Coordinates of C-alpha atoms in Angstrom, one line a residue:
X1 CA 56.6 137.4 40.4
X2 CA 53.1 137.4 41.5
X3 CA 50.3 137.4 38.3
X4 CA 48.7 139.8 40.5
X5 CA 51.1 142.3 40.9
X6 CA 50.5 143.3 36.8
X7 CA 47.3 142.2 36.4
X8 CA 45.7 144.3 33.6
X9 CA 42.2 144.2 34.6
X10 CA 42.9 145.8 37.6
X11 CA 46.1 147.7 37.4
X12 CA 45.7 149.4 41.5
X13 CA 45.9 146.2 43.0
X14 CA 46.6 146.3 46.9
X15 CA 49.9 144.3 45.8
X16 CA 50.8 147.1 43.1
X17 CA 50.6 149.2 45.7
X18 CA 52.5 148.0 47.8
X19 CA 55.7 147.1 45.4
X20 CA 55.4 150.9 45.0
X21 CA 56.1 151.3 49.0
X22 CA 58.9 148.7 48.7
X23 CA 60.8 151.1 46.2
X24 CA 59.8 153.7 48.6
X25 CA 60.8 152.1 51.8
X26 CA 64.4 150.9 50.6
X27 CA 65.2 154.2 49.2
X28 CA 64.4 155.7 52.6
X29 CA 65.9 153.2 54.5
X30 CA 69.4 154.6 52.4
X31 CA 68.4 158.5 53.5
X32 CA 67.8 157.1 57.0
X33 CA 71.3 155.7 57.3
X34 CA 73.3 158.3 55.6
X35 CA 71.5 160.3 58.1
X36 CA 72.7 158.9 60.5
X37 CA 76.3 158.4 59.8
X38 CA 76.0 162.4 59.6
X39 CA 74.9 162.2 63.3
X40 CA 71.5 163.6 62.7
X41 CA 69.5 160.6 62.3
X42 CA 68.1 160.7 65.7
X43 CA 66.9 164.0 65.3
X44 CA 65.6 163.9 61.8
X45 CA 63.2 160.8 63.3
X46 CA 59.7 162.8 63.3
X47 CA 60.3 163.6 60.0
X48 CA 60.8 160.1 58.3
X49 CA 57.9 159.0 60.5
X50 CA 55.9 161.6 58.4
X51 CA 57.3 160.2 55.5
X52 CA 56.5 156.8 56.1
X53 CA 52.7 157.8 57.1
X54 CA 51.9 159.2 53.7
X55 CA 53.8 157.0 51.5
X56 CA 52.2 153.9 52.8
X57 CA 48.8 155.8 51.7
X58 CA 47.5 156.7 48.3
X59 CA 46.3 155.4 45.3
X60 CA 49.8 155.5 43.4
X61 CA 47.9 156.9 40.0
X62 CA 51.0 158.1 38.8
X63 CA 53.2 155.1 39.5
X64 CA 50.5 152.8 37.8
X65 CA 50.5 155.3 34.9
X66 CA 54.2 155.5 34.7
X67 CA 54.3 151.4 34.6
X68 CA 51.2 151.2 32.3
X69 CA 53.0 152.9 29.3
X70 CA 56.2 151.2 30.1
X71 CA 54.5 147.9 29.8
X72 CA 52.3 148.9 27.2
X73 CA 55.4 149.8 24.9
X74 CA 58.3 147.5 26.2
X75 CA 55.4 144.6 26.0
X76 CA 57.5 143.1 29.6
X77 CA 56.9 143.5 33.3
X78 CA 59.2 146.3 35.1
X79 CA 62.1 145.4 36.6
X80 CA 62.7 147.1 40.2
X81 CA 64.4 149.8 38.1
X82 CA 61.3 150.7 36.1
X83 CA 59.6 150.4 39.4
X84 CA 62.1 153.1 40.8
X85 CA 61.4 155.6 38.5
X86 CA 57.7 155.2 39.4
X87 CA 58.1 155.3 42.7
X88 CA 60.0 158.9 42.5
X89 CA 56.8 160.1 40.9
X90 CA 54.9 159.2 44.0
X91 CA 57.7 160.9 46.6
X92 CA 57.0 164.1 44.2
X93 CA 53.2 163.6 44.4
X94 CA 53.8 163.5 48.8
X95 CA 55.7 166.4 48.4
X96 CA 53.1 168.4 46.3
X97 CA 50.8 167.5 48.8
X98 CA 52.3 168.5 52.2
X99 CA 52.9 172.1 50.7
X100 CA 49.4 172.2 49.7
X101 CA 48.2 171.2 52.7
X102 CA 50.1 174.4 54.1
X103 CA 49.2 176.7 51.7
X104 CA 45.3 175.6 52.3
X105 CA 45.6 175.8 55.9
X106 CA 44.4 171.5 55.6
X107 CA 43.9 169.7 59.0
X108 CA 43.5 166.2 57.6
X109 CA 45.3 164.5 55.3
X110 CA 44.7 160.1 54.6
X111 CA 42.3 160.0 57.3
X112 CA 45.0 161.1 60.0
X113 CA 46.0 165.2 60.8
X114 CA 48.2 166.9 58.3
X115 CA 51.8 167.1 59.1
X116 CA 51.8 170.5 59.7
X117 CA 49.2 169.7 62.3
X118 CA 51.3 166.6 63.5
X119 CA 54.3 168.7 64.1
X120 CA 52.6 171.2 66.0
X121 CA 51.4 169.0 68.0
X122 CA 54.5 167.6 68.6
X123 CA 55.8 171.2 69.1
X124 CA 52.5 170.7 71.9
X125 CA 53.5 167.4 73.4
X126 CA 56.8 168.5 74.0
X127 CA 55.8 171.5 75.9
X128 CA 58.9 172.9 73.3
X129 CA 59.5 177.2 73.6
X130 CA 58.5 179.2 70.3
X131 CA 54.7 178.9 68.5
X132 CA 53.7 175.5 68.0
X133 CA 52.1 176.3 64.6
X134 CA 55.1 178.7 63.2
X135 CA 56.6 175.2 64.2
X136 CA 54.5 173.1 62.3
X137 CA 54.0 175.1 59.1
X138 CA 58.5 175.6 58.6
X139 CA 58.7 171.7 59.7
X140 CA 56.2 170.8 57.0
X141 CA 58.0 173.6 54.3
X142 CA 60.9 171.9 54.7
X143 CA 59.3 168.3 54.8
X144 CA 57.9 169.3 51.0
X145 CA 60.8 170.1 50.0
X146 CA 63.3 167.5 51.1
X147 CA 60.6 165.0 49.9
X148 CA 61.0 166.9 46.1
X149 CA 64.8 166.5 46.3
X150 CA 64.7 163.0 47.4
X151 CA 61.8 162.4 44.2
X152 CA 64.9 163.3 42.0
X153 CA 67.2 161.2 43.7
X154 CA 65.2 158.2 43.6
X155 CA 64.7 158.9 39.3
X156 CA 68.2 159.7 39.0
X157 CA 69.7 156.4 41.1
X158 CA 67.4 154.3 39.1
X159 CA 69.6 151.2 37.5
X160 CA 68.0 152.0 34.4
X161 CA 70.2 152.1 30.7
X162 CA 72.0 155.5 30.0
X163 CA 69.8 156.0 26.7
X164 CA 66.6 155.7 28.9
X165 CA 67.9 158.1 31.5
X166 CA 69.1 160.3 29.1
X167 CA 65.4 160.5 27.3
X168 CA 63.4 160.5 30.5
X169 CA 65.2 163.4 32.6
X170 CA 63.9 166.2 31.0
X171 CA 60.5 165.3 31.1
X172 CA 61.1 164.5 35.1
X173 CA 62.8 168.2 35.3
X174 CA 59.0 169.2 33.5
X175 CA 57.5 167.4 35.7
X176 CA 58.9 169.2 38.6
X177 CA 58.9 172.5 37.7
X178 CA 55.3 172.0 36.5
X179 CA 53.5 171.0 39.5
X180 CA 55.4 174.1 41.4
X181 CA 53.8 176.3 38.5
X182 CA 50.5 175.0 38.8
X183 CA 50.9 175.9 43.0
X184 CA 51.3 178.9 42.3
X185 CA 48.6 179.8 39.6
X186 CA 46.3 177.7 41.8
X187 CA 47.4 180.3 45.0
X188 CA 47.2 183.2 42.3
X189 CA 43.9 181.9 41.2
X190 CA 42.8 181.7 44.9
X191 CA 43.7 185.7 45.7
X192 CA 41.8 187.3 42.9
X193 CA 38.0 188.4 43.1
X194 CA 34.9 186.2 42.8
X195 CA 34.4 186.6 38.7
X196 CA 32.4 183.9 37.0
X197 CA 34.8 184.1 33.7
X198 CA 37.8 184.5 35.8
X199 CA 37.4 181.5 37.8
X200 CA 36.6 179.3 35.1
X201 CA 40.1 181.0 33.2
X202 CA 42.0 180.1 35.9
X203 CA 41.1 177.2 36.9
X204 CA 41.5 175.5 33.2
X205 CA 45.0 176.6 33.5
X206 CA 45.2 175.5 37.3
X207 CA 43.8 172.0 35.7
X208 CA 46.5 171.7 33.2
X209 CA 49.3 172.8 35.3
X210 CA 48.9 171.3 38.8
X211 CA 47.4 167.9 38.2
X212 CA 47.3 167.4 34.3
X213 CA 50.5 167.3 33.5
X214 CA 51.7 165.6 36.4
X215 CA 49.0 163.2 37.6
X216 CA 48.8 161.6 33.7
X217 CA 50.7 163.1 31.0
X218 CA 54.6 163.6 32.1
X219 CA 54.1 159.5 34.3
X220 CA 52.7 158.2 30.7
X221 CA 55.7 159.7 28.6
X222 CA 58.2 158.8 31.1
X223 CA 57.0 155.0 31.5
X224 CA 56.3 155.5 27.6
X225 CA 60.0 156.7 27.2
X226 CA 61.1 153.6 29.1
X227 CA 59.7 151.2 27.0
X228 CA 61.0 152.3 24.3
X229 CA 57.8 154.5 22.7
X230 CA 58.8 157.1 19.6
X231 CA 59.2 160.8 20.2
X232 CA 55.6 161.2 17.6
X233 CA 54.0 158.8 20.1
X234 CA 55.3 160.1 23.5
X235 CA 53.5 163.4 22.0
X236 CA 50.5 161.8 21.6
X237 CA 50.8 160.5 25.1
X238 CA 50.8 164.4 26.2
X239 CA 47.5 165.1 24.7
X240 CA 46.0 161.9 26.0
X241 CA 47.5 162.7 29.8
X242 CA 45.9 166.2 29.6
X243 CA 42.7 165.4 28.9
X244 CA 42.6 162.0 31.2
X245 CA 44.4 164.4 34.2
X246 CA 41.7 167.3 33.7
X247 CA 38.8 164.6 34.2
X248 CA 40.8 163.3 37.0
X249 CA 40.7 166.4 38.2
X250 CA 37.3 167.3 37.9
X251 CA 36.6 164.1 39.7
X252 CA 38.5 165.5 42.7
X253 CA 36.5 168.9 42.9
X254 CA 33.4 167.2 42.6
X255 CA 34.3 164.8 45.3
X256 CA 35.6 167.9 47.4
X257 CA 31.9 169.0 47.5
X258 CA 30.1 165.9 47.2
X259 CA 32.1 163.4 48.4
X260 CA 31.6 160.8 51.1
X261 CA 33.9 161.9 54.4
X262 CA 34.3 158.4 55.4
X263 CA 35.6 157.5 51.7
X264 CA 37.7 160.8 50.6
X265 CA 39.2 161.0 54.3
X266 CA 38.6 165.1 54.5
X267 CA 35.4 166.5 56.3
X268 CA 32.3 167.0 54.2
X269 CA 32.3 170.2 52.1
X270 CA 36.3 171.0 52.7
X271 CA 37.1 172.4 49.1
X272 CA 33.5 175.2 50.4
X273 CA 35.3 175.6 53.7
X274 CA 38.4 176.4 51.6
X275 CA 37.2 178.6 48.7
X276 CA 38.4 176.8 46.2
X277 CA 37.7 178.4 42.9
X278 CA 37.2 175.2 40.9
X279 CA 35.5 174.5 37.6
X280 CA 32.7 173.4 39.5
X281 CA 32.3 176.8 41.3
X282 CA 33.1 178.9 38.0
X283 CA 30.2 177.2 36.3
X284 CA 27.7 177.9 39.3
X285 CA 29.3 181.6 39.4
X286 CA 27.9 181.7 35.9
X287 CA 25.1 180.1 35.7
X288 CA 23.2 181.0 39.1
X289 CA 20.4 182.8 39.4
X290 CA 21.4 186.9 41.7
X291 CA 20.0 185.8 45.2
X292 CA 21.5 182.2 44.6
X293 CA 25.2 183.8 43.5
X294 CA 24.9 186.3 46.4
X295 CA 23.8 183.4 48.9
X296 CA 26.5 180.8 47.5
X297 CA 28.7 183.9 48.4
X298 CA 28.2 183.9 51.9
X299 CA 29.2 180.3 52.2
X300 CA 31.9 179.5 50.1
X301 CA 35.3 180.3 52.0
X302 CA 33.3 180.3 55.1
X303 CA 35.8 178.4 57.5
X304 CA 33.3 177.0 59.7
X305 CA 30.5 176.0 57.7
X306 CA 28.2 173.9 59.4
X307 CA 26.8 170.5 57.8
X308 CA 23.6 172.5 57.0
X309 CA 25.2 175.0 55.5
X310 CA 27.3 172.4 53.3
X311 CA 23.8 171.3 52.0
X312 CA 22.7 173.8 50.9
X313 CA 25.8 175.1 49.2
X314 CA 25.3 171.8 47.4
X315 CA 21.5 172.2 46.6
X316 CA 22.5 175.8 45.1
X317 CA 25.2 173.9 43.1
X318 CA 22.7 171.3 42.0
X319 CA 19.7 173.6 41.3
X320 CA 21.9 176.0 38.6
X321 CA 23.3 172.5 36.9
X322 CA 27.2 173.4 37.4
X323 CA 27.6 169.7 38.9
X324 CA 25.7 168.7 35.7
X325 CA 27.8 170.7 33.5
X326 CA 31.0 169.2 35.4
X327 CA 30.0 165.7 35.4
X328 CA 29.7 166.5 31.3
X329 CA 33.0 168.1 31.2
X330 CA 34.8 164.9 32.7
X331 CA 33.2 162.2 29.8
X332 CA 34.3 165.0 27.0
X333 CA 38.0 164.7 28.5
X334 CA 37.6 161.0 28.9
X335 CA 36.7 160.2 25.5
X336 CA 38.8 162.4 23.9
X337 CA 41.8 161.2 25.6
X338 CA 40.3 157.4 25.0
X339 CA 40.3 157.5 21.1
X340 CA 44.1 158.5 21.3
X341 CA 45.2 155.1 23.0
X342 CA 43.9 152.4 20.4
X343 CA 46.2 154.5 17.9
X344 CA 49.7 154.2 20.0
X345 CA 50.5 150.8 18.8
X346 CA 49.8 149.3 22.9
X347 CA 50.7 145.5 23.8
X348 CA 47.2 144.3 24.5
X349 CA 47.8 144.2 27.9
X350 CA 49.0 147.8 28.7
X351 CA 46.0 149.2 26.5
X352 CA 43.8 147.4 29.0
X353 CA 45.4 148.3 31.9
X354 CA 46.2 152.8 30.8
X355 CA 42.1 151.9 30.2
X356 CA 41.7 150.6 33.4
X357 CA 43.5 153.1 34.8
X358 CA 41.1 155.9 33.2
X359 CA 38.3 154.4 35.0
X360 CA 39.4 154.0 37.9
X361 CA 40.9 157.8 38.2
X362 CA 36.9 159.3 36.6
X363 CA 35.0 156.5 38.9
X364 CA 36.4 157.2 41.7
X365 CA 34.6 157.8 45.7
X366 CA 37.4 159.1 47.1

């Protein structure tokens, strides 16, 4: 086995990575034949292709954090079995993002068009009867959630002991039902009224549900459950995931606004474009002067906000401090979830690497 492939320094290695797709592809290549035994294969061919495009993308945080705790309790390498079970985390994570890129209305997604947008213009290129985008929205629905069914089945075949199994599967049934939770507060969140205190209310809870919990804290408990961690540190694991996946997180709605098109993958100014009632927008709600509220108001949710228009919404964001006050947020979270880890009883090498790992998800261009 490579050195590379663990190396603790810099645990989102290219070649990390891509052991992640291996799991990915093999376990696909399985669905694809049973597929086609059933006689469908041919026909379910767009859809893997879909699949295949987004898992060979990503930055597999929630595999490396899955493997991180496993090493840094177990003190070993994974075994492809280990490797399994944080590879399923990644299928879920594809899922969750194909049904949000529905429920946002998205038209990029990895620097290529969403697949809702890719099946409708398949519907297109077909010159098929029925609307192309009806077409494309149900395709990627059911996409979503074939890709969440086959995220269990990969955890569930995993060759791992029945004692780890046994621990691990109801924090991967959490898991699951958490992320759908935090969908749907995030859409709930999205439907009610601009309110300063509101939008900062929800979007803590959006936080905790739809990224926290399953971006950091569930992946470190179940690689920590793996390698053997005890139930009073697996807790501890919990608080440390929260606050490391709310910075993450805060990372990702700054970059929404600020972030470099060519880096992120998504146009300039999307999450304005989109509404998104973020911690970011809650603080400028709050804090902005009447004519600057009332003139951020008229741009955010605006769907075709021009590049002029995204600059400004960013100088009003600047000139009331929100990004400020955000960029503060995310080094509370950080070192509050940092002075957990030293306490966990880590090999060396996996306290370097879930360290790593923290920087890499708050330092982030994209």
């Amino acid at each position: 086995m490579s050195a590379t492939l663990f190396d603790h320094h810099h645990p989102l290695t290219q070649e990390f990575s891509e052991a992640i797709y291996t799991s990915l592809e093999s376990f696909l290549e399985t669905q694809r034949q049973s597929l086609e035994v059933a006689g469908v294969g041919a026909s379910m061919e767009p859809l893997f292709n879909q699949v295949l495009h987004y898992a060979q993308g990503g930055k597999r945080i929630r595999s490396a954090f899955c493997v991180w705790a496993y090493l840094g309790f177990s003190g070993q390498d994974p075994d492809s079995a280990v490797m399994d079970v944080a590879a399923s985390l990644d299928l879920l994570h594809i899922s969750a993002l194909v049904h949000d890129d529905v429920i946002d209305r998205s038209q990029t997604r990895r620097g290529g068009p969403t697949a809702h947008r890719w099946f409708a213009e398949e519907h297109t290129r077909n010159a098929w009867s029925s609307d192309a985008d009806h077409y494309g929205m149900s395709a990627s629905i059911l996409l979503g959630d074939l890709l969440a069914m086959w995220s269990v089945a990969l955890m569930e075949q995993a060759a791992i002991p029945s004692a780890s199994a046994h621990k691990i599967r109801p924090l991967g049934e959490a898991v699951r039902s958490e992320v759908l939770v935090g969908q749907y507060l995030d859409l709930l969140a999205e439907s009610r009224p601009l309110d300063a205190d509101r939008v900062l209310a929800d979007a803590r809870l959006v936080l905790d549900y739809k990224t926290a919990k399953y971006t950091v804290a569930r992946p470190t408990q179940i690689g920590g459950a793996l390698g053997g961690a005890s139930d009073e540190a697996l807790d501890q694991l919990g608080v440390f995931g929260a606050h490391i996946g709310r910075a993450f997180q805060l990372r990702d709605d700054v970059l929404g606004v600020f972030g470099d098109p060519e880096l992120t993958g998504k146009p300039s100014g999307d999450d304005l474009r989109c509404g998104k009632k973020t911690i970011l927008v809650g603080y400028a709600l709050r804090d902005m002067s009447a004519p600057a509220r009332q003139e951020f108001f008229t741009l955010l949710g605006k769907a075709h906000l021009s590049e002029a228009e995204v600059n400004r919404a960013r100088g009003l964001l600047l000139d009331c401090g929100a990004l400020e006050r955000t960029e503060q947020e995310i080094a509370q979270e950080v070192q509050a979830g940092m002075v957990i880890l030293p306490t966990l009883g880590l090999s060396d090498r996996g306290l370097e690497g879930l360290s790593q790992l923290v920087t890499a998800c708050v330092e982030r261009q994209s």
